[in-house]
Amino acid sequence: MDAELLELQRQLEAAQQAKPSVRLSERNVVELVHKLQEHRFFDFDLLHTVTGKEYITPDQLKREMEIEINRSGRVSLIDLADIIGVDLYYIERQAERIIAEDASLMMVHGEIISQSYWDSVAEEINEKLQECSQMSLAEIAAHLHVGSELVISFLEPRLGTLVKGRLEGGQIYTPAYVQRITAMVRGATRGITVPTNLPIVWNSLQQLLQDIDGASGVSVEGTFFQSIFNGLLKEEAVLGSLRAGVQWTPAVFAHAQRECVDSFFSQNSYISYDVLHKLAIPQPKQYLQTRYPDGIPLEAVFVHPSMVDMLEAAVSDAIDQGNWIDCLSVLPSYIVGADASKLLSFCPSLQKAAKSSSAVILGDSCVISNAFIKGIFDKLEKELDTFIFATNQTKNPKNGPISQQQAESKDADNDEGNNANVPEKGKKRRGKTAKGGNFDKDEDAQELVPAKGKKNQRKSKDVGSTGGKKGSDKVKEENSNVPVEWVVEKITSLCPELEEMGDSEELIRQLALHLRPMLLDYYKKRKNTLLSENAERRRRLLDSLQKHLDEAVLDLQMYEKALDLFEDDSSTSAILHKHLLKTMAAPIADKLLHTLDMDNKLKNGVEVIDSPNETLQLSNADRTSMAKSLAGSLSAMAQSLVEALEGKRVDAFMDALRAVAEESGLLVKKLDKRVERSMLHSYRKDLTTQVSSETDSIALLPKVVALLFMQVHNKAIQAPGRAISSLISHLKEKVPHTTFKLLTDYHNATVTLLSLQAAATGAEDEDCLDDRVLTKKEFLEEKMSELKSLTLGSTNSEN
C-alpha cells in the first residue's frame, strides 16, 4: 500500500514539473471552469477569493475558519475575511454554521469566542487575583473589550474552580480576603450592644481598612459587608433582629429591653410609652399588647388590670357615700386627661352609676355623685332667689317708693317751681323782702287752696296689676340667664373642699355648667309661678292707678279752665301754668310712671316688695330713668310725658298724658259740664268752710282770694304766692271798692309781715323789728274778721 502511494507521488511530481505543450490563459481557465459548472461536472459550489485568481469550496472555507478559531480561541469575522481572502458575506454564513454545530462557541459583537478562550482568560484572572486579592469587573471588561455582563456570565460558572475568588458587588475577592472581611464583620456586629444603623458600621470598617492597608489597600463596597453580614445572620453566627435591612438590634439589647420593661411593669402596674421610646422600642403600644395581652393600652401609658380594680374601689366608695373623687389623686402622675377618662370607662360601678344616673364625670377625671350635686343644687336654689332679686334691683333701681326725707332733700335742690307751705304764724323764715307786692320764694311755693278730694299724702303701694294691653312681650333672655361666674363663685363658697381637686378652677366651672341648666329650669319655673302670682297684683295695681287718674286728672282739668282768663297776661299765665304743672301734673306723672314701672317688673317676673304708703315725689332724672326702662313705643311716649312736664303748658302735658294712658290701656276722662258743676259746687262749699274756720291771718289770704275768684268767674284756680298780687289786680273791677281796698291793704300787710319775720333773724336791732312785726300782726288780726265777713257775706248773697 505504501509503495503504491509513493509511486503515485512520483508521477504527480513528474507531471507537475513537465512543461505542458499547450498553455491556457487565465481567462480560458475561468471559462473552462464555468463550462464544467454548467454541465454539472461538480457536485459542490465554488467560491471566488477576493483576488479572483483562486477558487475555494465552502467546506474548505469552513475548515480553514475552524482551524483559525481553534488556534486563537477568539477571532473577529473581519479578520477571518482578511486571512482567508474570502468576502465577509461568505465568512458570516459559515460562521453561523460553525456556531450552530459547536455549542462551545459564541458570537459576541462580530467575534467568535470559544470556551477555551474563556478558560484561559479565567486562568489569567485567577493569577492576577491571587497577586492583588481583588479585581474589578469593570477593569476586566475594559481589558477584554467586552461588557461587564459578559464578564459576569463567563466568570460565575468558573468561580471556585478556575477562579479562586468571590464575586460581590462588581468586585472579585480572594477567599482569604473574604475570610478576613468576614472576621471583621463578625467581630464588629458582635461588639454592638445597642440598636445601630449598619451602614454606619460598614463605613467604619471601610475607614479601618484604609487605615490598615493605606492608599493601595483594597476598596470594599458596603454591599459586600452587608452580604457577609446576611450570611452570618443566616448561619446564626450573630444573634439579633434586622429591621428594614439596615437597622440592627442585637439580641443582648432586646434581652435587656425585655428585662427592663418587665421589671418596671411588674413593680408599678403601668408603664409609659415614653419609657419604651427611651429604650429604643418602636411602636411601643403594639409591643406591649403582644407581650401583655391582658393589659389595657391607653393614649400615653399601658396599665395592668389591677389598676382598674384599685380605681373601681375608690370610685365605688365615693358614689356609695354620696361624695366625689378626683381620680387623678389615686392614679399615677403619668395618667392624665383622656387616659383617666378611658380608665374610668372600665370601672363597673361607674358604668352602673351612669345607667342609673347616680353619678357624673366632670373634667375627664372627677367623679361626682348625684347626691352630692343635689346637695349643692338645694343650697344654690336659695342663693338663686336672692341673686335674681338683687340683679333685678340693680337693673331697676326704682323698685320702691321714695321716702319723705328723700323727697324733701330733692325739693331743696329745685328752684322756685317746687311747692312749700306758707309758714305758720310766729315762725321765722329767711328770704328776701318782697317787692311790688309779691311774696318771697317761700310764699311763691304756697298754693292758694288745696283741691277738693286731693290728698296731700299719696299712696304708693308696690302691688301688681293685670296690665293695660292684652298679651306681653317675651321675657328677655338675659333676664332668665344665670351667669356661670356667679354659679362658680357660689360653688366655691359653699363647697371649699372642691378646691382640693387638681385643676380646681376648671372642674368647678364644669360643675357649674352641669348645674346651670337645672338652675335655669328652676328659675323659669319660679318665674312662671311668680308671674301667675303677679297677675292679680298687676290687676289691682292698674285698677288703683285708674282710680287715681279719674280723680286727679279731673281736678287738673278743673283748675286748667281758669288759666284761660290770663292769656292776655303772658307773665302771669306762664307762672300759673308752671305752678299747676308742678303742683298737680307732677304727682300724676310720678304716680303713672312709678306704677307702669312696677307693672313692667311684675310682668317680667321680677319680685316686688310691698312698701307702706308714702308720698311719691320723683326727680326729673328718676322720671327719665323709669320712662326709658319701659318697653317699646311706651318708653318713647313716657319720655315725651317727662319733657312735657318740664315745659310751660298744661295742655301739652294733657296731650302727652292721654297718649301714655292710651298706650297703657288706661282711660283719661274728659271733664264735662255736669261733672264740672258738681265739682265747683263742692269746691266752693269746701272753700267757704275753710275760710270761715281759718284762724291763721297769713293763711287766710290765699283762701279768700280763691273764694272771691270763684264768686266772680265761677272757676277754681291755684296760684303760687307770687301770683296773688296779679289775682287781686284781676279782681279790681269785679268786686266792690271797699272789698278791693281791704284786700289790697291786707295783702300789703301780709307781705310786710313776712318780710319782717325773714329779716328778724340776725338783725342787730331785734327789739325794733319785733315791735313792727307785732304791729302788723295786730293789724291783720283786726282786719281778718272784716275780710271774712265781706267774703262770706258776698257768698251768702249769691247763694
Short mmCIF file of N, CA and C in Angstrom, two decimals, residues 141-193:
data_model
loop_
_atom_site.label_atom_id
_atom_site.label_comp_id
_atom_site.label_asym_id
_atom_site.label_seq_id
_atom_site.Cartn_x
_atom_site.Cartn_y
_atom_site.Cartn_z
N ALA A 141 -13.48 43.95 32.13
CA ALA A 141 -14.25 44.20 30.91
C ALA A 141 -13.52 45.16 29.98
N ALA A 142 -12.88 46.18 30.56
CA ALA A 142 -12.14 47.13 29.73
C ALA A 142 -10.93 46.45 29.09
N HIS A 143 -10.30 45.58 29.86
CA HIS A 143 -9.13 44.89 29.30
C HIS A 143 -9.52 43.95 28.17
N LEU A 144 -10.62 43.25 28.29
CA LEU A 144 -11.06 42.28 27.28
C LEU A 144 -11.92 42.92 26.19
N HIS A 145 -12.26 44.20 26.37
CA HIS A 145 -13.10 44.91 25.40
C HIS A 145 -14.46 44.24 25.24
N VAL A 146 -15.02 43.86 26.34
CA VAL A 146 -16.37 43.29 26.36
C VAL A 146 -17.16 43.97 27.48
N GLY A 147 -18.46 43.69 27.50
CA GLY A 147 -19.29 44.27 28.54
C GLY A 147 -19.16 43.54 29.87
N SER A 148 -19.54 44.28 30.95
CA SER A 148 -19.44 43.69 32.28
C SER A 148 -20.38 42.51 32.43
N GLU A 149 -21.55 42.58 31.76
CA GLU A 149 -22.49 41.46 31.85
C GLU A 149 -21.88 40.19 31.28
N LEU A 150 -21.12 40.33 30.17
CA LEU A 150 -20.50 39.15 29.56
C LEU A 150 -19.41 38.60 30.47
N VAL A 151 -18.68 39.50 31.14
CA VAL A 151 -17.64 39.05 32.07
C VAL A 151 -18.26 38.25 33.21
N ILE A 152 -19.39 38.78 33.74
CA ILE A 152 -20.07 38.09 34.84
C ILE A 152 -20.57 36.73 34.37
N SER A 153 -21.10 36.67 33.14
CA SER A 153 -21.67 35.42 32.63
C SER A 153 -20.63 34.31 32.48
N PHE A 154 -19.37 34.67 32.09
CA PHE A 154 -18.38 33.60 31.96
C PHE A 154 -17.61 33.37 33.25
N LEU A 155 -17.63 34.39 34.18
CA LEU A 155 -16.89 34.21 35.43
C LEU A 155 -17.67 33.39 36.46
N GLU A 156 -18.97 33.62 36.54
CA GLU A 156 -19.75 32.95 37.57
C GLU A 156 -19.64 31.43 37.51
N PRO A 157 -19.70 30.77 36.32
CA PRO A 157 -19.54 29.30 36.30
C PRO A 157 -18.15 28.82 36.71
N ARG A 158 -17.16 29.71 36.64
CA ARG A 158 -15.77 29.30 36.86
C ARG A 158 -15.28 29.72 38.24
N LEU A 159 -16.18 30.46 39.03
CA LEU A 159 -15.78 30.82 40.38
C LEU A 159 -15.67 29.58 41.24
N GLY A 160 -14.59 29.48 41.97
CA GLY A 160 -14.36 28.32 42.83
C GLY A 160 -13.62 27.20 42.12
N THR A 161 -13.52 27.26 40.79
CA THR A 161 -12.78 26.23 40.03
C THR A 161 -11.54 26.87 39.41
N LEU A 162 -11.76 27.50 38.24
CA LEU A 162 -10.62 28.17 37.61
C LEU A 162 -10.28 29.47 38.31
N VAL A 163 -11.30 30.16 38.83
CA VAL A 163 -11.07 31.43 39.53
C VAL A 163 -11.32 31.17 41.02
N LYS A 164 -10.28 31.26 41.80
CA LYS A 164 -10.40 31.05 43.23
C LYS A 164 -10.74 32.40 43.92
N GLY A 165 -12.01 32.73 43.90
CA GLY A 165 -12.42 34.01 44.48
C GLY A 165 -13.93 34.08 44.65
N ARG A 166 -14.37 35.27 45.11
CA ARG A 166 -15.80 35.51 45.36
C ARG A 166 -16.20 36.82 44.69
N LEU A 167 -17.25 36.70 43.88
CA LEU A 167 -17.75 37.88 43.17
C LEU A 167 -18.83 38.58 44.03
N GLU A 168 -18.61 39.85 44.29
CA GLU A 168 -19.55 40.59 45.14
C GLU A 168 -19.51 42.06 44.77
N GLY A 169 -20.67 42.56 44.34
CA GLY A 169 -20.79 44.00 44.11
C GLY A 169 -19.84 44.53 43.07
N GLY A 170 -19.64 43.77 41.98
CA GLY A 170 -18.75 44.26 40.92
C GLY A 170 -17.28 44.08 41.22
N GLN A 171 -16.97 43.32 42.27
CA GLN A 171 -15.58 43.06 42.64
C GLN A 171 -15.40 41.56 42.84
N ILE A 172 -14.18 41.12 42.60
CA ILE A 172 -13.83 39.72 42.85
C ILE A 172 -12.78 39.72 43.95
N TYR A 173 -13.05 38.93 44.99
CA TYR A 173 -12.15 38.87 46.14
C TYR A 173 -11.65 37.44 46.29
N THR A 174 -10.46 37.35 46.87
CA THR A 174 -9.90 36.02 47.14
C THR A 174 -10.53 35.45 48.40
N PRO A 175 -10.58 34.13 48.57
CA PRO A 175 -11.17 33.53 49.77
C PRO A 175 -10.51 34.02 51.06
N ALA A 176 -9.20 34.23 51.01
CA ALA A 176 -8.52 34.71 52.22
C ALA A 176 -9.01 36.10 52.60
N TYR A 177 -9.18 36.94 51.58
CA TYR A 177 -9.65 38.30 51.86
C TYR A 177 -11.10 38.28 52.36
N VAL A 178 -11.90 37.37 51.78
CA VAL A 178 -13.29 37.24 52.22
C VAL A 178 -13.34 36.79 53.67
N GLN A 179 -12.46 35.85 54.04
CA GLN A 179 -12.42 35.39 55.42
C GLN A 179 -12.01 36.52 56.37
N ARG A 180 -11.11 37.34 55.89
CA ARG A 180 -10.66 38.48 56.70
C ARG A 180 -11.80 39.47 56.94
N ILE A 181 -12.52 39.79 55.86
CA ILE A 181 -13.63 40.72 55.98
C ILE A 181 -14.75 40.11 56.84
N THR A 182 -14.95 38.78 56.65
CA THR A 182 -15.98 38.11 57.45
C THR A 182 -15.66 38.19 58.93
N ALA A 183 -14.40 38.01 59.26
CA ALA A 183 -13.99 38.10 60.66
C ALA A 183 -14.21 39.52 61.20
N MET A 184 -13.93 40.52 60.36
CA MET A 184 -14.14 41.91 60.80
C MET A 184 -15.64 42.20 61.02
N VAL A 185 -16.46 41.73 60.09
CA VAL A 185 -17.90 41.96 60.21
C VAL A 185 -18.46 41.24 61.43
N ARG A 186 -17.99 40.00 61.64
CA ARG A 186 -18.47 39.23 62.78
C ARG A 186 -18.07 39.92 64.09
N GLY A 187 -16.84 40.34 64.16
CA GLY A 187 -16.39 41.00 65.38
C GLY A 187 -17.11 42.33 65.63
N ALA A 188 -17.32 43.10 64.55
CA ALA A 188 -17.97 44.40 64.73
C ALA A 188 -19.42 44.24 65.17
N THR A 189 -20.16 43.33 64.56
CA THR A 189 -21.57 43.16 64.89
C THR A 189 -21.77 42.51 66.25
N ARG A 190 -20.85 41.64 66.62
CA ARG A 190 -20.96 41.03 67.94
C ARG A 190 -20.62 42.04 69.05
N GLY A 191 -19.82 43.01 68.71
CA GLY A 191 -19.46 44.03 69.69
C GLY A 191 -20.53 45.09 69.89
N ILE A 192 -21.56 45.12 69.04
CA ILE A 192 -22.64 46.12 69.16
C ILE A 192 -23.62 45.66 70.24
N THR A 193 -23.95 46.59 71.14
CA THR A 193 -24.89 46.25 72.23
C THR A 193 -26.17 47.09 72.20
#
